[in-house]
mmCIF file of C-alpha atoms in Angstrom:
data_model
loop_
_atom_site.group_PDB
_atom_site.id
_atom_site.type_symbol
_atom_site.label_atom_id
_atom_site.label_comp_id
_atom_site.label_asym_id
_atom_site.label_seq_id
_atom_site.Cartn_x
_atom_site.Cartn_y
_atom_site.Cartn_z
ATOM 1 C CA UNK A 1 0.000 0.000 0.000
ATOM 2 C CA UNK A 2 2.024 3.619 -1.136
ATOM 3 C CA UNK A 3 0.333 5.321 1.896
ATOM 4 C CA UNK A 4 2.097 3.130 4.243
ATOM 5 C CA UNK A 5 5.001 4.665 6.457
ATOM 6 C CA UNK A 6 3.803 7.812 5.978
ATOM 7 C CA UNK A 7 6.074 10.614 6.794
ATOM 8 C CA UNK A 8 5.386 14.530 7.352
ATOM 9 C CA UNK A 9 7.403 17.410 5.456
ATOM 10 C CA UNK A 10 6.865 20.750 6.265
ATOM 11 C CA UNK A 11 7.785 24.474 4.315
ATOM 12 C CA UNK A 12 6.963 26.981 7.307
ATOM 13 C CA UNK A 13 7.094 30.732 6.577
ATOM 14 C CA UNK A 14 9.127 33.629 9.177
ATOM 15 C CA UNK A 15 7.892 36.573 8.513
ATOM 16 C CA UNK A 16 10.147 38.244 10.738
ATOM 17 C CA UNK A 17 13.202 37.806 8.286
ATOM 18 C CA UNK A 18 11.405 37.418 4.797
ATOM 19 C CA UNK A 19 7.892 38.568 3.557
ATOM 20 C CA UNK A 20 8.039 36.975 0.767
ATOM 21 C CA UNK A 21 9.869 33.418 0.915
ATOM 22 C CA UNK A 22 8.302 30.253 2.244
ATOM 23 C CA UNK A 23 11.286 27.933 3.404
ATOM 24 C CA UNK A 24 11.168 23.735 3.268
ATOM 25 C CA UNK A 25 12.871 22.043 5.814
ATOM 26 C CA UNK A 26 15.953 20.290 4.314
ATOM 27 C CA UNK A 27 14.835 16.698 6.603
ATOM 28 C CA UNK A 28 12.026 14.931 7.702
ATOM 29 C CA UNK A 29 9.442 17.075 10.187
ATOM 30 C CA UNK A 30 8.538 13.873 11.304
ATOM 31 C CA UNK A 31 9.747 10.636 10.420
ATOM 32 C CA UNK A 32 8.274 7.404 11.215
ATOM 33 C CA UNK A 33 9.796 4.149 12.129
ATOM 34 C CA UNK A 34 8.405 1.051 10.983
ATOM 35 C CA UNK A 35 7.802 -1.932 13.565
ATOM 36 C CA UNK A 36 10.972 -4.139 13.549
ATOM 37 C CA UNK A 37 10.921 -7.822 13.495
ATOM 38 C CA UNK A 38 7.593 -7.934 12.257
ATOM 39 C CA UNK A 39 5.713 -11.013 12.605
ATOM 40 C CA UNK A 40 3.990 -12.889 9.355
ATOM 41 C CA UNK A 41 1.738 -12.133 8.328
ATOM 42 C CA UNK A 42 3.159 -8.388 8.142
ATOM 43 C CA UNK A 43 0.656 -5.860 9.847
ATOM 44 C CA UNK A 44 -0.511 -3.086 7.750
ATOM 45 C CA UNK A 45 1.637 0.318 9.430
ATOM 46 C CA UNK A 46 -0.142 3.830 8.234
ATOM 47 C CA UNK A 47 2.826 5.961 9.419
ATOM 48 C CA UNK A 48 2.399 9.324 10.278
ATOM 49 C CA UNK A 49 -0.117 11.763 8.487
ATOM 50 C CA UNK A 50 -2.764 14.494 8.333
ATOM 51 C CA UNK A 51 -1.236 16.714 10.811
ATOM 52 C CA UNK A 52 -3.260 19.490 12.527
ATOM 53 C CA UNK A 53 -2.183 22.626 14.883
ATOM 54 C CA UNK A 54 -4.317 24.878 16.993
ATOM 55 C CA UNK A 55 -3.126 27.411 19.414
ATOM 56 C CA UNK A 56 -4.115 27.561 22.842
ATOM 57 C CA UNK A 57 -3.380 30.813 24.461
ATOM 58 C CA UNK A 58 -0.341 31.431 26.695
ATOM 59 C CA UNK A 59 0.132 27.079 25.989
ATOM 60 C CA UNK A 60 1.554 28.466 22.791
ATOM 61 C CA UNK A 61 0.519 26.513 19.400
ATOM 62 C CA UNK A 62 0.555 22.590 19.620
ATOM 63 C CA UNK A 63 0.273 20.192 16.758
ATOM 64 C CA UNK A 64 -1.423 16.746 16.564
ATOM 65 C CA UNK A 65 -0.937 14.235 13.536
ATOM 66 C CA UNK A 66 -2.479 10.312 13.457
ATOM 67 C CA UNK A 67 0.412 7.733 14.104
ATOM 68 C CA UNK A 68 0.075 4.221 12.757
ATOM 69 C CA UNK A 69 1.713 1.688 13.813
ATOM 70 C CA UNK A 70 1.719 -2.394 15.259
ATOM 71 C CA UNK A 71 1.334 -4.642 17.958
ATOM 72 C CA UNK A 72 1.924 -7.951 17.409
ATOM 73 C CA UNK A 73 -0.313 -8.824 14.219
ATOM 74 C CA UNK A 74 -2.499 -6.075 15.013
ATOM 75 C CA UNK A 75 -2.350 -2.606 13.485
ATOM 76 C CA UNK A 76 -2.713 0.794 15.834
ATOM 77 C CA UNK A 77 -4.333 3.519 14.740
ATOM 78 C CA UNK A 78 -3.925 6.780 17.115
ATOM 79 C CA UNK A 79 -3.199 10.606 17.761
ATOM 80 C CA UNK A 80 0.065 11.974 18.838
ATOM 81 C CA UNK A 81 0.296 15.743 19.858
ATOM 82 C CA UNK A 82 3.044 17.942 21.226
ATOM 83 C CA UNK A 83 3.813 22.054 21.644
ATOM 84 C CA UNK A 84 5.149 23.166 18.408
ATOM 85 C CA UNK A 85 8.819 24.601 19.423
ATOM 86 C CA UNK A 86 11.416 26.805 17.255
ATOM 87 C CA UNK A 87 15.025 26.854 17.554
ATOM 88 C CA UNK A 88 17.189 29.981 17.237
ATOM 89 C CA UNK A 89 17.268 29.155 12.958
ATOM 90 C CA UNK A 90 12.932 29.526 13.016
ATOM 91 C CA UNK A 91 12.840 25.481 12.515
ATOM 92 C CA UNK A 92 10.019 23.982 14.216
ATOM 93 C CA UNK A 93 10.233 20.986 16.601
ATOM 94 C CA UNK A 94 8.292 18.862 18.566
ATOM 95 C CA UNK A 95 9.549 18.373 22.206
ATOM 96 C CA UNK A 96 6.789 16.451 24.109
ATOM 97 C CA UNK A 97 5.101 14.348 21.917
ATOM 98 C CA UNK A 98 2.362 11.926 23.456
ATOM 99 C CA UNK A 99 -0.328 9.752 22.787
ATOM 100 C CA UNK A 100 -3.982 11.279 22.524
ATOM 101 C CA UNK A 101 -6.561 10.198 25.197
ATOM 102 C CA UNK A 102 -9.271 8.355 23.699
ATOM 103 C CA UNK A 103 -11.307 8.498 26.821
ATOM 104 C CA UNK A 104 -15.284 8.914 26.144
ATOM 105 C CA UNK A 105 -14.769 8.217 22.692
ATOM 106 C CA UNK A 106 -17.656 5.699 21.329
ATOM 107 C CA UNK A 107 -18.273 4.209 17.894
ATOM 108 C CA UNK A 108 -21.890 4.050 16.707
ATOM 109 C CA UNK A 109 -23.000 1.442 18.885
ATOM 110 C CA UNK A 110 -21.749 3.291 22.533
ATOM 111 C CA UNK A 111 -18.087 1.176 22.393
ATOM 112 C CA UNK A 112 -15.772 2.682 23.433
ATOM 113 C CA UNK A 113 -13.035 2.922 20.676
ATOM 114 C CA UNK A 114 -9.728 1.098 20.207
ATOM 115 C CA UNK A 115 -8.390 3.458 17.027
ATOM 116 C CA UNK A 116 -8.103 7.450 15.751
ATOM 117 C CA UNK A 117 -8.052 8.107 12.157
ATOM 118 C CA UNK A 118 -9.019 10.786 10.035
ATOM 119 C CA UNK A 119 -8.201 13.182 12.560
ATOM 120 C CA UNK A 120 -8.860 17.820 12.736
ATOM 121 C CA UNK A 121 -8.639 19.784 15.780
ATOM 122 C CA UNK A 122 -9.651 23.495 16.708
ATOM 123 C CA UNK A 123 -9.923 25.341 19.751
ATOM 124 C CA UNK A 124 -12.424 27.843 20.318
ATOM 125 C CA UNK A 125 -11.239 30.442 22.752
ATOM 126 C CA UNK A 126 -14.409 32.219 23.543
ATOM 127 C CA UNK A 127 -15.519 28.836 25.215
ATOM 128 C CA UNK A 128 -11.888 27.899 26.127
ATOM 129 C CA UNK A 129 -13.053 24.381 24.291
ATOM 130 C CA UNK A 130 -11.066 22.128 21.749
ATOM 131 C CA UNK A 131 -13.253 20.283 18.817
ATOM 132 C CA UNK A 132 -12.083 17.118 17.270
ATOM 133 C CA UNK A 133 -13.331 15.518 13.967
ATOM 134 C CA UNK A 134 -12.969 11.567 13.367
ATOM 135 C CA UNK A 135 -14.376 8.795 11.830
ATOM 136 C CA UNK A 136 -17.101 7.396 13.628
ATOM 137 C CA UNK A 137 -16.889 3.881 13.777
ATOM 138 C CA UNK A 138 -17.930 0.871 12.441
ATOM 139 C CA UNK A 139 -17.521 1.818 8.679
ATOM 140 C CA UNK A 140 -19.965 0.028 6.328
ATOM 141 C CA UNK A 141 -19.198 -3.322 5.607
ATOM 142 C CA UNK A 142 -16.862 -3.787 2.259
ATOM 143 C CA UNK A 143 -15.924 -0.198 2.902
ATOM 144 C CA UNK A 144 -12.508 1.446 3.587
ATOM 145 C CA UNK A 145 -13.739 4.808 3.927
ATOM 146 C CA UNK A 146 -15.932 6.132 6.898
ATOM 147 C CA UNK A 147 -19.722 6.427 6.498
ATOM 148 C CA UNK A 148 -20.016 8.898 8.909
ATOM 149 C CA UNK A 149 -17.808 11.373 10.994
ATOM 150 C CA UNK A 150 -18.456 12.783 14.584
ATOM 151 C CA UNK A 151 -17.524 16.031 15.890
ATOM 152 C CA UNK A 152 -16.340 15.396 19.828
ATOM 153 C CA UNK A 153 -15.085 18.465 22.488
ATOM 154 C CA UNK A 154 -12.967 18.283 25.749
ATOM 155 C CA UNK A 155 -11.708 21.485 27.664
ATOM 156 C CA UNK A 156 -8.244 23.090 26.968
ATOM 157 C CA UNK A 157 -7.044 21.828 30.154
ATOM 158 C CA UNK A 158 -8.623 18.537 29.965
ATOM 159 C CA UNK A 159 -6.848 17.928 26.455
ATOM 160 C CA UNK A 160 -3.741 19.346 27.681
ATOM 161 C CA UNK A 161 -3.762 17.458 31.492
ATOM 162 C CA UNK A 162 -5.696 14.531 29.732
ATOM 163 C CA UNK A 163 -7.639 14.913 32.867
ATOM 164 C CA UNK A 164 -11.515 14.909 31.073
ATOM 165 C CA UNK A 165 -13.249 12.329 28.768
ATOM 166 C CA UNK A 166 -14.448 13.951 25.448
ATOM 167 C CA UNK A 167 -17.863 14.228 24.786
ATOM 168 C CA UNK A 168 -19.598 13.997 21.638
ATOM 169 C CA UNK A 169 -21.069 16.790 20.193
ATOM 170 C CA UNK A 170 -22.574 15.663 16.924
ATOM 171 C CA UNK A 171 -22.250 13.524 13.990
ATOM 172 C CA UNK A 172 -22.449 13.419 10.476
ATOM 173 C CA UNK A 173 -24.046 10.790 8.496
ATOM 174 C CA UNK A 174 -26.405 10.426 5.328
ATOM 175 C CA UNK A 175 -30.330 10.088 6.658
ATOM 176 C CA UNK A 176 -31.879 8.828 9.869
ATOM 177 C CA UNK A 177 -32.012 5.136 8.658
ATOM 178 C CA UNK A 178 -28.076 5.153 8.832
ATOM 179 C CA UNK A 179 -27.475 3.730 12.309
ATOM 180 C CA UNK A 180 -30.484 1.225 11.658
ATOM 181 C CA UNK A 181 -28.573 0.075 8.985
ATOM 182 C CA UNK A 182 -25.547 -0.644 10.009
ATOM 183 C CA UNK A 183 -27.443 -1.955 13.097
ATOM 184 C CA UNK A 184 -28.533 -4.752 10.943
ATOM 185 C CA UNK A 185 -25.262 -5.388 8.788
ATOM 186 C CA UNK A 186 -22.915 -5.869 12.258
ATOM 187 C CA UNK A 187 -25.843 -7.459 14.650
ATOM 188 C CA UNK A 188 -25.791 -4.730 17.020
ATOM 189 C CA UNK A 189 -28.509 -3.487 18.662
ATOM 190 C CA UNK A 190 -28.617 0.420 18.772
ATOM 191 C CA UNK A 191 -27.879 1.703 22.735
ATOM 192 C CA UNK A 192 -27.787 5.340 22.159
ATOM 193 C CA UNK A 193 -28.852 8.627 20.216
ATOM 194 C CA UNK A 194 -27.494 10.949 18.636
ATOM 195 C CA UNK A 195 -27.208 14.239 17.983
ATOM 196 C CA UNK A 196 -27.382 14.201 14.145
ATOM 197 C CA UNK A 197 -26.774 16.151 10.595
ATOM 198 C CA UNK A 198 -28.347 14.063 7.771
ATOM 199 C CA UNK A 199 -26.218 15.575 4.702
ATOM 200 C CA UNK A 200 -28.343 12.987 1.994
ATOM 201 C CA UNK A 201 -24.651 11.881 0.915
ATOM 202 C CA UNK A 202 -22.611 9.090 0.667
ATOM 203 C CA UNK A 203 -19.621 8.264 2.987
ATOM 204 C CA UNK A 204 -18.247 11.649 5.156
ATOM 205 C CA UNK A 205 -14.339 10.902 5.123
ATOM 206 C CA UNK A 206 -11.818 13.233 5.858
ATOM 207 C CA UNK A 207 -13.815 15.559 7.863
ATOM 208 C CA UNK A 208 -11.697 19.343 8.395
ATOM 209 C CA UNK A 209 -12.431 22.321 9.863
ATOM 210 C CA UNK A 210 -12.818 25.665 8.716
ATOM 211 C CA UNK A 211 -10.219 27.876 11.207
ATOM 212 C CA UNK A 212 -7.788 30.275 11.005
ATOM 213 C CA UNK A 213 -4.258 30.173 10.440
ATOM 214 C CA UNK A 214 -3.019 29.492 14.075
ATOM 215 C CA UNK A 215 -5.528 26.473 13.852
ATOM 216 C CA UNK A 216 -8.478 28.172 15.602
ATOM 217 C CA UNK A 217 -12.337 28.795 15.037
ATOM 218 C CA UNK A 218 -13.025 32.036 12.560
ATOM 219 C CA UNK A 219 -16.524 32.097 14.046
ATOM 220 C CA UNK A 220 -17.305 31.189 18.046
ATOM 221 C CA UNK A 221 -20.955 30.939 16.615
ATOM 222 C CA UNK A 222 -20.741 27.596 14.606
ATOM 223 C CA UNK A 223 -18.668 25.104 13.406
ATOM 224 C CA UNK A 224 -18.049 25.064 9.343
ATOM 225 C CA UNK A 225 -16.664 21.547 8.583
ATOM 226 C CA UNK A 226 -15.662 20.186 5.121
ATOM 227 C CA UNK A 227 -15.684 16.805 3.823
ATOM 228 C CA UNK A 228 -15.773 14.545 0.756
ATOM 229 C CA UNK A 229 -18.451 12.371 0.011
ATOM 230 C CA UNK A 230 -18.383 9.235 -2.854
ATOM 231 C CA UNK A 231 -19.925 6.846 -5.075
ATOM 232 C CA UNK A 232 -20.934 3.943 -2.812
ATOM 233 C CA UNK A 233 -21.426 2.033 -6.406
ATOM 234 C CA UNK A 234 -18.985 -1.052 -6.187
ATOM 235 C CA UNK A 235 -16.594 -0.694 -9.395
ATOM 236 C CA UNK A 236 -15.409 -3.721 -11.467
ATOM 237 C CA UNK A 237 -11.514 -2.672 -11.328
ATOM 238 C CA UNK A 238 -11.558 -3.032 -7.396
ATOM 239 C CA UNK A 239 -14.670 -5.241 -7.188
ATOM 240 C CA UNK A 240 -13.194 -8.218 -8.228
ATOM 241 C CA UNK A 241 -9.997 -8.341 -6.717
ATOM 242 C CA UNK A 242 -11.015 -7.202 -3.299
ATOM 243 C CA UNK A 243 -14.820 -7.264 -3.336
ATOM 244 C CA UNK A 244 -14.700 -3.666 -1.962
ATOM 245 C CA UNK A 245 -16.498 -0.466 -3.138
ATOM 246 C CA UNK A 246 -14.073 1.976 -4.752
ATOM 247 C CA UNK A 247 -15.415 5.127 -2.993
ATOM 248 C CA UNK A 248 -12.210 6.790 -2.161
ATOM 249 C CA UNK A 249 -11.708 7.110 -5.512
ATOM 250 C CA UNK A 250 -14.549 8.921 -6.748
ATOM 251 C CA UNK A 251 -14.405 12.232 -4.261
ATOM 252 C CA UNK A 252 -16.442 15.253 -4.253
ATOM 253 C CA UNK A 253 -16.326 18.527 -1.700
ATOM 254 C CA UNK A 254 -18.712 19.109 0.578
ATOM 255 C CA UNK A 255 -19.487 21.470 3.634
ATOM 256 C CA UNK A 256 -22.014 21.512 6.604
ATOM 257 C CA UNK A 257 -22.134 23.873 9.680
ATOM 258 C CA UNK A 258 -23.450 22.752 13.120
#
């Protein structure tokens, strides 16, 4: 898979010692190291992607990114986060990185969840509250792209102490029958509401914030958030050899507000 042992670049921009020029750092921002001694058969690693930063005040700006890696035969899917440092020469590091809490974070059904992916963040200042968009879990079956997204919120210093479970806010998901059906496809019996947008679309992947620069909300009033929906339609040249749906490669741009 070419998206394994993903790795994040970065070009960042001083405007204290040039308007104008936007300078790429001449290594890795963050490089990823592959589980060693693997066992067979070889567990799928995602590396690290989609990285995110908001800014939190006098806690300066922090950024978060999704960190695949293995245990065993299993894959891990979660968040890593850290202040975002610069040394004397304006290059940006990362001095305390840690795992993400995924306390109070449920899947459909009211599991709790084992895995991040698909990860924004924002912090709203006015409410001194951090949003996080993620896949909500299970995806539909024969899928590899979310059917639905949630939008979850913890308090600055309950992200930052990991001292407070998130709560969910909302989700995102086509029409009220959703949960019903996926009810039925996995056996589960539905145990809880929610608190829904019904968007009429296909999948919700790659959910994203609309913010500012330094990562926060534009507006304290709502929440803009942008994602890409797809053709749920299975096609033949991915059908056959892995009896999948090939939405993730029929996008289109979307955006809701909550």
């Amino acid at each position: 898979d070419e998206s394994e042992a993903n790795e994040i670049h970065v070009v960042y921009f001083d405007g204290l010692r040039n308007t104008e020029t936007l300078t790429p750092l001449q290594h890795k921002f963050l490089r990823f190291s592959p589980t060693v001694n693997k066992p067979q058969p070889r567990p799928f690693e995602y590396g690290i992607g989609q990285p995110s930063i908001a800014t939190f005040g006098t806690n300066g700006t922090w950024l978060f990114h999704t960190y695949g890696d293995s245990e065993g035969v299993y894959t891990r899917w979660n968040v890593h986060f850290s202040p975002l440092h610069f040394d004397d020469n304006g290059e940006p590091h990362l001095p305390q990185l840690r795992e993400l809490s995924k306390q109070g974070i449920t899947d459909l059904f009211g599991r709790p969840v084992n895995l991040l992916s698909n990860v924004d963040v924002t912090y709203d200042a006015h409410r001194d509250m951090v949003y996080m968009l993620t896949d909500l879990y299970p995806f539909p079956l024969n899928s590899r792209v979310s059917g639905a997204a949630q939008i979850l919120s913890i308090s600055r210093r309950g992200l930052l102490d990991q001292s407070e479970p998130w709560r969910q806010v909302g989700v995102i998901y086509e029409d009220e029958a959703y949960p019903a059906r996926l009810a039925a496809a996995y056996g589960v019996e539905l145990s809880m509401p929610h608190n829904a947008i019904h968007t009429g679309l296909k999948r919700h992947h790659n959910p994203s914030f609309v913010k500012a620069g330094d990562g926060n909300l534009l507006d304290p009033h709502r929440l803009r958030i942008y994602f890409t929906s797809a053709d749920d339609t299975p096609a033949s040249d991915c059908a056959a050899s892995h009896g999948e749906t090939c939405a993730e490669w029929s996008y289109k741009l979307w955006v809701v507000e909550a």
